[in-house]
Short mmCIF file of C-alpha atoms and ligand atoms in Angstrom, two decimals:
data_model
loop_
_atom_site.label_atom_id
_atom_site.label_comp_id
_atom_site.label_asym_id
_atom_site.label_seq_id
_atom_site.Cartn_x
_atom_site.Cartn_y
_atom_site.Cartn_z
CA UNK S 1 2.49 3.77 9.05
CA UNK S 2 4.00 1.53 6.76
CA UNK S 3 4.91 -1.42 9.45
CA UNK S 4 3.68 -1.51 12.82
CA UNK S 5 5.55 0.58 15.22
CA UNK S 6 6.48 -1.37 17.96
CA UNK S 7 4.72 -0.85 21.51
CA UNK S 8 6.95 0.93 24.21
CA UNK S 9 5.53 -2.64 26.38
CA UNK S 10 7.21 -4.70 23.28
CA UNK S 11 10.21 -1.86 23.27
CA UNK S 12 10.68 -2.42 26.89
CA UNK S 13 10.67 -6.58 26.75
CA UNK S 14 14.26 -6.64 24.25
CA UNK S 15 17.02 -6.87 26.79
CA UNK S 16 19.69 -4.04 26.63
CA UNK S 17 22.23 -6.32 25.79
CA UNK S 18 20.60 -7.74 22.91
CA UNK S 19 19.67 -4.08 21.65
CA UNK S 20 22.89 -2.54 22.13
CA UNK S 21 24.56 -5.55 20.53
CA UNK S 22 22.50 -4.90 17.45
CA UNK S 23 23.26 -1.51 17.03
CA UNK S 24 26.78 -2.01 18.03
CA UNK S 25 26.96 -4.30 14.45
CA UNK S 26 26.18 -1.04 12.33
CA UNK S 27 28.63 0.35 14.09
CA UNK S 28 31.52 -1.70 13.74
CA UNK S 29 33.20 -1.16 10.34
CA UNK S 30 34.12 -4.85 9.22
CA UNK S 31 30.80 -6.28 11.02
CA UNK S 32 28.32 -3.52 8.85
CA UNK S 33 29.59 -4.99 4.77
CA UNK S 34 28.68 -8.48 6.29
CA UNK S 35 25.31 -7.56 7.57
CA UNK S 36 24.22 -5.51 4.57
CA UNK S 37 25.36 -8.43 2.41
CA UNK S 38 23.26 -10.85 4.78
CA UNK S 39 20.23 -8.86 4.12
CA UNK S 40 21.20 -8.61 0.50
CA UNK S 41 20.94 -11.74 -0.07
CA UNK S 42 17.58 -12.13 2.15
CA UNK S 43 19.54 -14.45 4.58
CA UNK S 44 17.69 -13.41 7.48
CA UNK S 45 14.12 -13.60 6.30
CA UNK S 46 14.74 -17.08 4.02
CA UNK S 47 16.65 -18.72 7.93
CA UNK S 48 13.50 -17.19 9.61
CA UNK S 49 11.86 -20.20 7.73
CA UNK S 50 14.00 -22.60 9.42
CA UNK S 51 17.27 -23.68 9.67
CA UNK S 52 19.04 -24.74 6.45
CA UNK S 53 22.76 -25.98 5.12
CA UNK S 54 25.29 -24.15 3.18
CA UNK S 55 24.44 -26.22 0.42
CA UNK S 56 20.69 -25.84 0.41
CA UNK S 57 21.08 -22.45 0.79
CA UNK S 58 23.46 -22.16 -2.09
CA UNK S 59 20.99 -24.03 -4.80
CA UNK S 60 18.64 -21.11 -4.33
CA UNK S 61 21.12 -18.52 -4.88
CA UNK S 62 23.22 -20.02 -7.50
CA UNK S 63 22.66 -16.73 -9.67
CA UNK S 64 23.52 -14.18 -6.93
CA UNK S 65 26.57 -15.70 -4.53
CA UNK S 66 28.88 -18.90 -4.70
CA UNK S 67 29.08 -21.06 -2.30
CA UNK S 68 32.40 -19.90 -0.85
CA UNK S 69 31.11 -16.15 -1.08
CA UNK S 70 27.80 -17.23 0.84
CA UNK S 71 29.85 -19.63 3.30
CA UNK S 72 31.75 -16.69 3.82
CA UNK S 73 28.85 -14.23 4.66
CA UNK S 74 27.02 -16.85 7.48
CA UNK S 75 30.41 -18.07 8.58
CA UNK S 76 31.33 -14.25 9.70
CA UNK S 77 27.73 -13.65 10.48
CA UNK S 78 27.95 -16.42 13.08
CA UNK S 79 31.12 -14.67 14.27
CA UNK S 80 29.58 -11.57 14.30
CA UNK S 81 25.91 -13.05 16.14
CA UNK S 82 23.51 -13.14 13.00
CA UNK S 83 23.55 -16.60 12.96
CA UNK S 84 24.44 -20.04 14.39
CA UNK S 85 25.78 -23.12 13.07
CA UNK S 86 23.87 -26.68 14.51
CA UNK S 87 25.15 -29.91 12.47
CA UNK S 88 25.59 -28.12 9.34
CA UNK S 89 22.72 -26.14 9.18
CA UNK S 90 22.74 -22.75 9.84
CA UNK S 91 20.26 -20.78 11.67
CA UNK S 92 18.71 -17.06 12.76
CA UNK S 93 19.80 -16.56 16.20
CA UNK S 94 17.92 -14.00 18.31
CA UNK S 95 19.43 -10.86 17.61
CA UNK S 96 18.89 -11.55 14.39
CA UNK S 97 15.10 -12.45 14.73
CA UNK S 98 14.76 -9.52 16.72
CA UNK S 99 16.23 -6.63 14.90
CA UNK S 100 16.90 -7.51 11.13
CA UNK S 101 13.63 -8.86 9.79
CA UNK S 102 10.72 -6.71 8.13
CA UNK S 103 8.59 -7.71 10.84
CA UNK S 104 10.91 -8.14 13.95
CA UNK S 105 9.72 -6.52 17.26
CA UNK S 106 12.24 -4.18 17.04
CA UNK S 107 13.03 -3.42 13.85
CA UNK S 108 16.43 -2.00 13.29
CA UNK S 109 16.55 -1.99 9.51
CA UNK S 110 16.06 1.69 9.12
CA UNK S 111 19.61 1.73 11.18
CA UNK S 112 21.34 -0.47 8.96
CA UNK S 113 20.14 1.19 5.50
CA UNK S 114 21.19 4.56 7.17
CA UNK S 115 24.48 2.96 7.63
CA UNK S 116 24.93 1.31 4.16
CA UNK S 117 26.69 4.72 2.81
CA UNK S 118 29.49 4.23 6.15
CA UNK S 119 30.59 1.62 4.00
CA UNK S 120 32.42 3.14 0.96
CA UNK S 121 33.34 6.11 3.26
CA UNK S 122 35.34 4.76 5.93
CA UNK S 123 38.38 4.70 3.96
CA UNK S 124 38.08 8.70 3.85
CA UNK S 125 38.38 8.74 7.63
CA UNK S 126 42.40 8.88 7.45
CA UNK S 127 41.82 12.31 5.42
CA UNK S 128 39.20 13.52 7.57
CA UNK S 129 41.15 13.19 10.72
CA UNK S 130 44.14 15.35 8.64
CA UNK S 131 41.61 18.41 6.76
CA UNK S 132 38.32 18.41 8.61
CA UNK S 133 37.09 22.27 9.21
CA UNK S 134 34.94 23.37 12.22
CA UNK S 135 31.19 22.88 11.42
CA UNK S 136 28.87 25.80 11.14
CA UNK S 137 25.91 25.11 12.87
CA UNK S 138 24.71 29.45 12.84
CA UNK S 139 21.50 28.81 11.09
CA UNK S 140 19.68 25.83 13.77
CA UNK S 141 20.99 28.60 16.87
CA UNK S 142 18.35 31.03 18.14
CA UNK S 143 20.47 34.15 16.94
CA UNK S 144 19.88 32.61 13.07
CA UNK S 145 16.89 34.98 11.46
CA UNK S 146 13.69 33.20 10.88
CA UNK S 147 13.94 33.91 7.15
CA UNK S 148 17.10 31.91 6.53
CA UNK S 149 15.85 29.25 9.06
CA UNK S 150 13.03 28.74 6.74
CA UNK S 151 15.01 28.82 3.50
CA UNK S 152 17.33 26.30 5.10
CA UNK S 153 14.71 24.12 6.08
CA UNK S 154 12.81 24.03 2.88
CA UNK S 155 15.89 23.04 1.06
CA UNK S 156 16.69 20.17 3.78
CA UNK S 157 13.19 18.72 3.55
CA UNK S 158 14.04 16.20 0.75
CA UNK S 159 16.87 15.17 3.00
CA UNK S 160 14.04 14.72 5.92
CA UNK S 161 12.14 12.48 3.55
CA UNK S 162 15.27 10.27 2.33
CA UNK S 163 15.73 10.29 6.22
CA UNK S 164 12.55 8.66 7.31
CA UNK S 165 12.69 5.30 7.58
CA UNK S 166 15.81 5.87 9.31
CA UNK S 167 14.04 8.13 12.04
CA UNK S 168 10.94 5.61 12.07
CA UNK S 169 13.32 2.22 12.64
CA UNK S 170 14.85 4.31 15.10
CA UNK S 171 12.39 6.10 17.55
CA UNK S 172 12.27 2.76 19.03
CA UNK S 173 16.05 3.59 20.56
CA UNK S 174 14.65 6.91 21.73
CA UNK S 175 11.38 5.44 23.68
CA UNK S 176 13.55 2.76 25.21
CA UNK S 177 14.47 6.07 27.52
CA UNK S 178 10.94 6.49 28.67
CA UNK S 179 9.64 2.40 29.22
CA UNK S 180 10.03 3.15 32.77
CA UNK S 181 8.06 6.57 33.07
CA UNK S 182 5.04 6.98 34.25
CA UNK S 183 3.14 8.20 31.57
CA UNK S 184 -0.03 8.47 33.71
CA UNK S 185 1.25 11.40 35.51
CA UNK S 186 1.23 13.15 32.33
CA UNK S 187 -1.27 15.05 30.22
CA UNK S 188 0.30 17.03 27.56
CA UNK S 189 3.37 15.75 26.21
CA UNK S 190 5.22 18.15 23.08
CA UNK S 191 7.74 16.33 20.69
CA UNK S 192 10.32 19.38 19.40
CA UNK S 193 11.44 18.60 16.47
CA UNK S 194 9.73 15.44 15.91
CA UNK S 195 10.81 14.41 12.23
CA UNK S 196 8.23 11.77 10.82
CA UNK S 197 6.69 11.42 14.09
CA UNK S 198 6.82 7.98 14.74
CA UNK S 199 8.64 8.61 18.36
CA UNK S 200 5.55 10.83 19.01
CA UNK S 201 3.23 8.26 17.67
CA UNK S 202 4.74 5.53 20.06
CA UNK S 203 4.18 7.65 23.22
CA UNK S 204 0.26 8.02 22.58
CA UNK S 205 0.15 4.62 21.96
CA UNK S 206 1.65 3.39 24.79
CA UNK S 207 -0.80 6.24 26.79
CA UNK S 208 -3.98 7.39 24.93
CA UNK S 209 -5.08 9.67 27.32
CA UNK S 210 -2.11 11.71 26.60
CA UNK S 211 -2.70 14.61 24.34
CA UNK S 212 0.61 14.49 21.94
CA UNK S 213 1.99 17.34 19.99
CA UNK S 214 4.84 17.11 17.33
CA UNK S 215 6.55 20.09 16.46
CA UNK S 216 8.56 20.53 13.43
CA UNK S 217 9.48 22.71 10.63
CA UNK S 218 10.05 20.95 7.78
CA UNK S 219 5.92 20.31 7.94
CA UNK S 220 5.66 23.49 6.74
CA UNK S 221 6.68 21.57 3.71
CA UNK S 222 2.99 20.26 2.18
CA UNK S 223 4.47 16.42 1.13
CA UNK S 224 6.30 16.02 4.19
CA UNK S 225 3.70 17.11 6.20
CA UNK S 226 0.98 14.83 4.27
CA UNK S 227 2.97 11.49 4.52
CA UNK S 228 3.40 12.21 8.44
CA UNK S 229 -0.35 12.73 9.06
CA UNK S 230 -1.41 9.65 6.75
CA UNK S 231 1.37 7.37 8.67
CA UNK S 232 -0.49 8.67 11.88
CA UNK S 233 -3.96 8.43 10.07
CA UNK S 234 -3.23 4.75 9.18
CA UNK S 235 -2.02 4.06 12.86
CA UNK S 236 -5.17 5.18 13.97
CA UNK S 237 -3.10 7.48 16.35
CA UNK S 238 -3.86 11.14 17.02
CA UNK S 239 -0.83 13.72 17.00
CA UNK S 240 -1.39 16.51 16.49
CA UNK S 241 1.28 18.04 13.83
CA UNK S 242 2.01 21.49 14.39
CA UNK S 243 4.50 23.25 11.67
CA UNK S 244 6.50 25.79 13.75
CA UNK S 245 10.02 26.88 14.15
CA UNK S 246 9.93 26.25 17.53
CA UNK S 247 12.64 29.07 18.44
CA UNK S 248 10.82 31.60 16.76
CA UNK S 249 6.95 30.63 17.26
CA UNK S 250 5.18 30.03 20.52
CA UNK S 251 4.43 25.94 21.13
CA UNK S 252 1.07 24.43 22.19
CA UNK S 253 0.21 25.53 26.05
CA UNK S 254 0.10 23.79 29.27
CA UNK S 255 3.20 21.07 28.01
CA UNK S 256 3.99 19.11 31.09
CA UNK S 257 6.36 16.49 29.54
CA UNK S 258 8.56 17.86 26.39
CA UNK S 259 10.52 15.71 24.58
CA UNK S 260 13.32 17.02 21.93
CA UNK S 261 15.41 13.76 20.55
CA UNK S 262 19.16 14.13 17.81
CA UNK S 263 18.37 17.62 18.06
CA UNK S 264 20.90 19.26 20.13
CA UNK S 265 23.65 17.46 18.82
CA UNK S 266 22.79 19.45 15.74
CA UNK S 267 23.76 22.42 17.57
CA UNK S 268 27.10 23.66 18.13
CA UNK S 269 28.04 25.16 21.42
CA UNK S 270 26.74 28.84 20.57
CA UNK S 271 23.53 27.53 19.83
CA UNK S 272 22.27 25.46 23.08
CA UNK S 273 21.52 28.27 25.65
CA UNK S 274 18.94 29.43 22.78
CA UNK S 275 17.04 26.54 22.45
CA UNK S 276 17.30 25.77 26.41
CA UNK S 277 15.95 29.18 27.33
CA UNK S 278 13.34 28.62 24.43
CA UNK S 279 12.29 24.76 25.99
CA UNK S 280 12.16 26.24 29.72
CA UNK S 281 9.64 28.70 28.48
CA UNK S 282 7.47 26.54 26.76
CA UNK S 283 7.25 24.27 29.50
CA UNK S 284 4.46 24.13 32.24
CA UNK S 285 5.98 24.82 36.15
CA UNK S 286 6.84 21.25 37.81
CA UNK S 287 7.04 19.42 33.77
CA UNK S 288 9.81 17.48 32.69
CA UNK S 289 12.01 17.87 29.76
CA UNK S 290 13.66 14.84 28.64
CA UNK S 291 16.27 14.95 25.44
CA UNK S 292 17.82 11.57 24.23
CA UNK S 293 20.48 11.99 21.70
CA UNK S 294 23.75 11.02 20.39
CA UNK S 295 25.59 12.39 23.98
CA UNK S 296 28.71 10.77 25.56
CA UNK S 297 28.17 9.64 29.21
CA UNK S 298 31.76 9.38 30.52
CA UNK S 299 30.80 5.62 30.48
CA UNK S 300 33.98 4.01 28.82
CA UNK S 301 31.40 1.32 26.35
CA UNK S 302 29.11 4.21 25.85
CA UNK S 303 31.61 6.66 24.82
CA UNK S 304 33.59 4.32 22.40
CA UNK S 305 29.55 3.81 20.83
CA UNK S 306 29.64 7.67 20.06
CA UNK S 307 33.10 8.14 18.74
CA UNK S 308 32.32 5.50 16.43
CA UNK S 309 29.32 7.07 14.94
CA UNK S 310 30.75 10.57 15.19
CA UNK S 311 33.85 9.07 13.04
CA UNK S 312 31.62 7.50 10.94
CA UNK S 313 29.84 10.45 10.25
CA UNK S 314 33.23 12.54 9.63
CA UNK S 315 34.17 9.97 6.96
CA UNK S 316 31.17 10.23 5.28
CA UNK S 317 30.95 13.78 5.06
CA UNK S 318 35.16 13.37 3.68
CA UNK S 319 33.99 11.53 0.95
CA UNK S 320 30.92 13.28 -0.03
CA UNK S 321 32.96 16.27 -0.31
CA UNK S 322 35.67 14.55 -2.65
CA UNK S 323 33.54 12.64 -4.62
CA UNK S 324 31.49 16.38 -5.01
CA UNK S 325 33.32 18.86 -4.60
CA UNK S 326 31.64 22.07 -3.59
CA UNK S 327 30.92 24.83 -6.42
CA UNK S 328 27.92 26.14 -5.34
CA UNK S 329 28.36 29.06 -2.62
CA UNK S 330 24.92 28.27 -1.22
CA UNK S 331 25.61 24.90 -0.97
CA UNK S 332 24.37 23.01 2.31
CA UNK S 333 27.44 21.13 2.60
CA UNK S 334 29.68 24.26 3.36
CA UNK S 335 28.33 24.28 6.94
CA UNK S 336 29.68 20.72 7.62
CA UNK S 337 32.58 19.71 9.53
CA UNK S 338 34.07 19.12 13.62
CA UNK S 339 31.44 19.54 16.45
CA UNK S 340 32.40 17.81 18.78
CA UNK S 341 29.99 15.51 20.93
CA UNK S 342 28.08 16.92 23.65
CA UNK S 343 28.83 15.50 26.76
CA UNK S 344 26.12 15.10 29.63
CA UNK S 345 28.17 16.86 31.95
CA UNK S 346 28.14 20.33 29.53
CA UNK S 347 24.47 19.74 28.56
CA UNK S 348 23.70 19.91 32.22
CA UNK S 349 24.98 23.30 32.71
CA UNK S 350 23.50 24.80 29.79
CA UNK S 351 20.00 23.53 31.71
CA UNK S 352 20.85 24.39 34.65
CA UNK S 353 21.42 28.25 33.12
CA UNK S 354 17.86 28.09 31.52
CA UNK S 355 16.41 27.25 34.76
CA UNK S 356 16.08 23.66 34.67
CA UNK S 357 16.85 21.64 38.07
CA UNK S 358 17.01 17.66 38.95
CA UNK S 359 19.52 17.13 36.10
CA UNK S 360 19.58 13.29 35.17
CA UNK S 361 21.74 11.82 32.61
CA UNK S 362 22.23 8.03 31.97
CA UNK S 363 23.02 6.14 28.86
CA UNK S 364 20.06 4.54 27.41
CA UNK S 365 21.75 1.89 24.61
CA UNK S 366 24.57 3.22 23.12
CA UNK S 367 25.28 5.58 21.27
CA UNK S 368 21.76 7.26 22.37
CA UNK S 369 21.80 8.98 26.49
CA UNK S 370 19.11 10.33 27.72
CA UNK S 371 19.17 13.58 29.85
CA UNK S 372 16.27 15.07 32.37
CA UNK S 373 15.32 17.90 33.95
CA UNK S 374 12.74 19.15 35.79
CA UNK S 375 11.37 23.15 35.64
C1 SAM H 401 18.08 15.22 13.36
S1 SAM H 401 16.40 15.50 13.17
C2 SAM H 401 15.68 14.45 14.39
C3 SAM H 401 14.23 14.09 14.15
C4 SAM H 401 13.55 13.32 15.30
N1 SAM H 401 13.58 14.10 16.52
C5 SAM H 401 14.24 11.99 15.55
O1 SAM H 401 15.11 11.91 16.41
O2 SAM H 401 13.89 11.02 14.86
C6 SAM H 401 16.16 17.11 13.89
C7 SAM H 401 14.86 17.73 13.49
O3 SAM H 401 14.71 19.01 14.12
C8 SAM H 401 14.03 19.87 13.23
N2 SAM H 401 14.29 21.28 13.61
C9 SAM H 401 15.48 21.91 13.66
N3 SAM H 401 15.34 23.19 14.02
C10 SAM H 401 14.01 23.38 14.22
C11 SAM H 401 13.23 24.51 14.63
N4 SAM H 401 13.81 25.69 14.88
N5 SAM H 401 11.90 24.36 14.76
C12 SAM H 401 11.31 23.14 14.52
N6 SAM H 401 11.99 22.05 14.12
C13 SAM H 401 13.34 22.17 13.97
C14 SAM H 401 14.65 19.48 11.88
O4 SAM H 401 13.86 19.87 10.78
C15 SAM H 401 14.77 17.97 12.00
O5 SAM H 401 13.65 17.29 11.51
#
């Protein structure tokens, strides 16, 4: 991989405050320009040296910021929990030190890169709230043919691979759900839709004894595939990476934990029952299926942390559209638009259809909930 993934022990040890508080920042619309402009100007990793004045700071960056425009960027950044100011010198504070360096136990910068295009968009939000279509979500539902699931796929693999160290920084978020499983009591644990792995890759770390499948279909595609298994190859971690479409092929037998993470919020409300039914099957009697994902809680904080991204992501795909304007008819972008968030409460009953019972939801740091079942 190219940094260390963190352990789920060193996942675990970051207090949820701290995490969602980091997160929160790429979030919030007038906190995100100050933090990419932070790391623009390497603020975190050149205070990570020690503390330093405005000043000093300012003499090594004469050619990039003034000093009002840098005074600026730590004075918000203080405001905003990046830094703090001691007798004139400014320095990284925790969150900071934890989240927003190359090599910080729980690196976030993935997040925050992801986030960099929110920036420019958010102005389109206005129009998007006026002229937003329903979304078309046909082809990821278990009624789409396996022929234009594959043609879909193969054309959204270069958005995978653009996606990756955004999925990577990430997975972190998603183990935080499982620091307090007991791994031990498991044997064969199946990532659906497991991206570059790296969630996957944390799991058998944290448990070697666990034999750890990822399942995906855009490793049908040979470069995507390759960079997955050398990441895994250079972790010294064995997953085993199986390219299936998992609603159309039969998954890896006797799966007793099965993971599927930002997948069904892909799905619009047609499409779940599908991939439930599909899950349920491939799951061994007594196994747990766990899915953590952008889902809204009915926890006010929690909630407000997925309308944010969800508007976020509206504005985005606003001003893509203007700044592009559709011409070609097989054009991706037509199946965008308003799907609204899954809510724990709805997810549970499309389980509970499929089979599943013990239905568990509970926020896990915002915007990411995680919900369990048991077959
Ligand atoms: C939003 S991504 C999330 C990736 C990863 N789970 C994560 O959270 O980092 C959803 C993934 O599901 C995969 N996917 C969607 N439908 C699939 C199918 N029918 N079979 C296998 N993989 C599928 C997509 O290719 C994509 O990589």
């Amino acid at each position: 991989m190219p940094s260390a993934l963190p352990s789920l022990a060193a996942i675990a040890r970051v207090p949820d405050d701290l995490v969602a508080a980091a997160v929160a920042l790429c979030l919030d619309a007038a906190a995100l320009p100050v933090l990419l402009r932070a790391l623009d100007l390497d603020l975190p990793a050149r205070l990570a040296r020690g503390p330093a004045t405005l000043d000093g700071l300012a003499a090594e960056e004469a050619d990039r910021a003034t000093s009002v425009a840098l005074e600026m960027v730590l004075e918000l950044g203080c405001g905003f929990g990046l830094f703090a100011r001691r007798d004139r010198r400014y320095e990284l504070t925790v969150l900071a030190r934890t989240c927003f360096l190359a090599d910080s136990p729980l690196r976030l910068l993935g997040l925050v890169e992801r986030h960099r295009r929110y920036v420019a968009a958010i102005a389109a939000l206005p129009a998007a709230l006026r002229e937003t279509k329903r979304a078309d979500r046909r082809v990821w539902s278990s009624e789409a043919d396996a022929g234009a699931q594959a043609d879909y796929f193969r054309a959204r693999a270069a958005f995978n691979e653009a996606s990756r160290d955004y999925f990577r920084d990430t997975a972190s978020l998603l183990a935080r759900a499982h620091c307090r499983r007991d791994l031990a009591a498991h044997r064969v644990v199946c990532d659906v839709g497991a991206g570059p792995a790296a969630f996957a890759a944390i799991l058998k770390a944290a448990a070697p004894h666990l034999q750890v499948h990822a399942v995906e279909i855009t490793y049908e595609d040979p470069a995507y595939l390759a960079t997955t298994a050398e990441d895994l190859r250079a972790a010294g971690l064995d997953v085993a990476l199986h390219a299936l479409n998992v609603l159309h092929e039969p998954l890896p037998p006797a799966i007793d934990l099965l993971t599927a993470n930002r997948l069904f919020s892909g799905l619009d409300r047609d499409g779940a029952d599908g991939w439930a039914e599909r899950l349920y099957a491939a799951l061994a009697p007594g196994g747990t299926l766990a899915l953590v994902d952008f889902f809204a809680t009915g926890e006010p904080a929690h909630d407000r942390s997925v309308a944010a991204l969800v508007a976020l992501w509206m504005a985005w795909n606003r001003h893509e559209l203007q700044r592009a304007p559709l011409t070609d008819p097989s054009d991706d972008r037509h199946a965008w638009g308003w799907n609204p968030p899954w809510r724990c409460d709805e997810l549970a009953r499309v389980l509970a259809r499929a089979g599943f019972h013990d239905i568990r939801a509970r926020s896990v740091v915002p915007p990411f909930a995680l919900i369990e079942a048991r077959k």
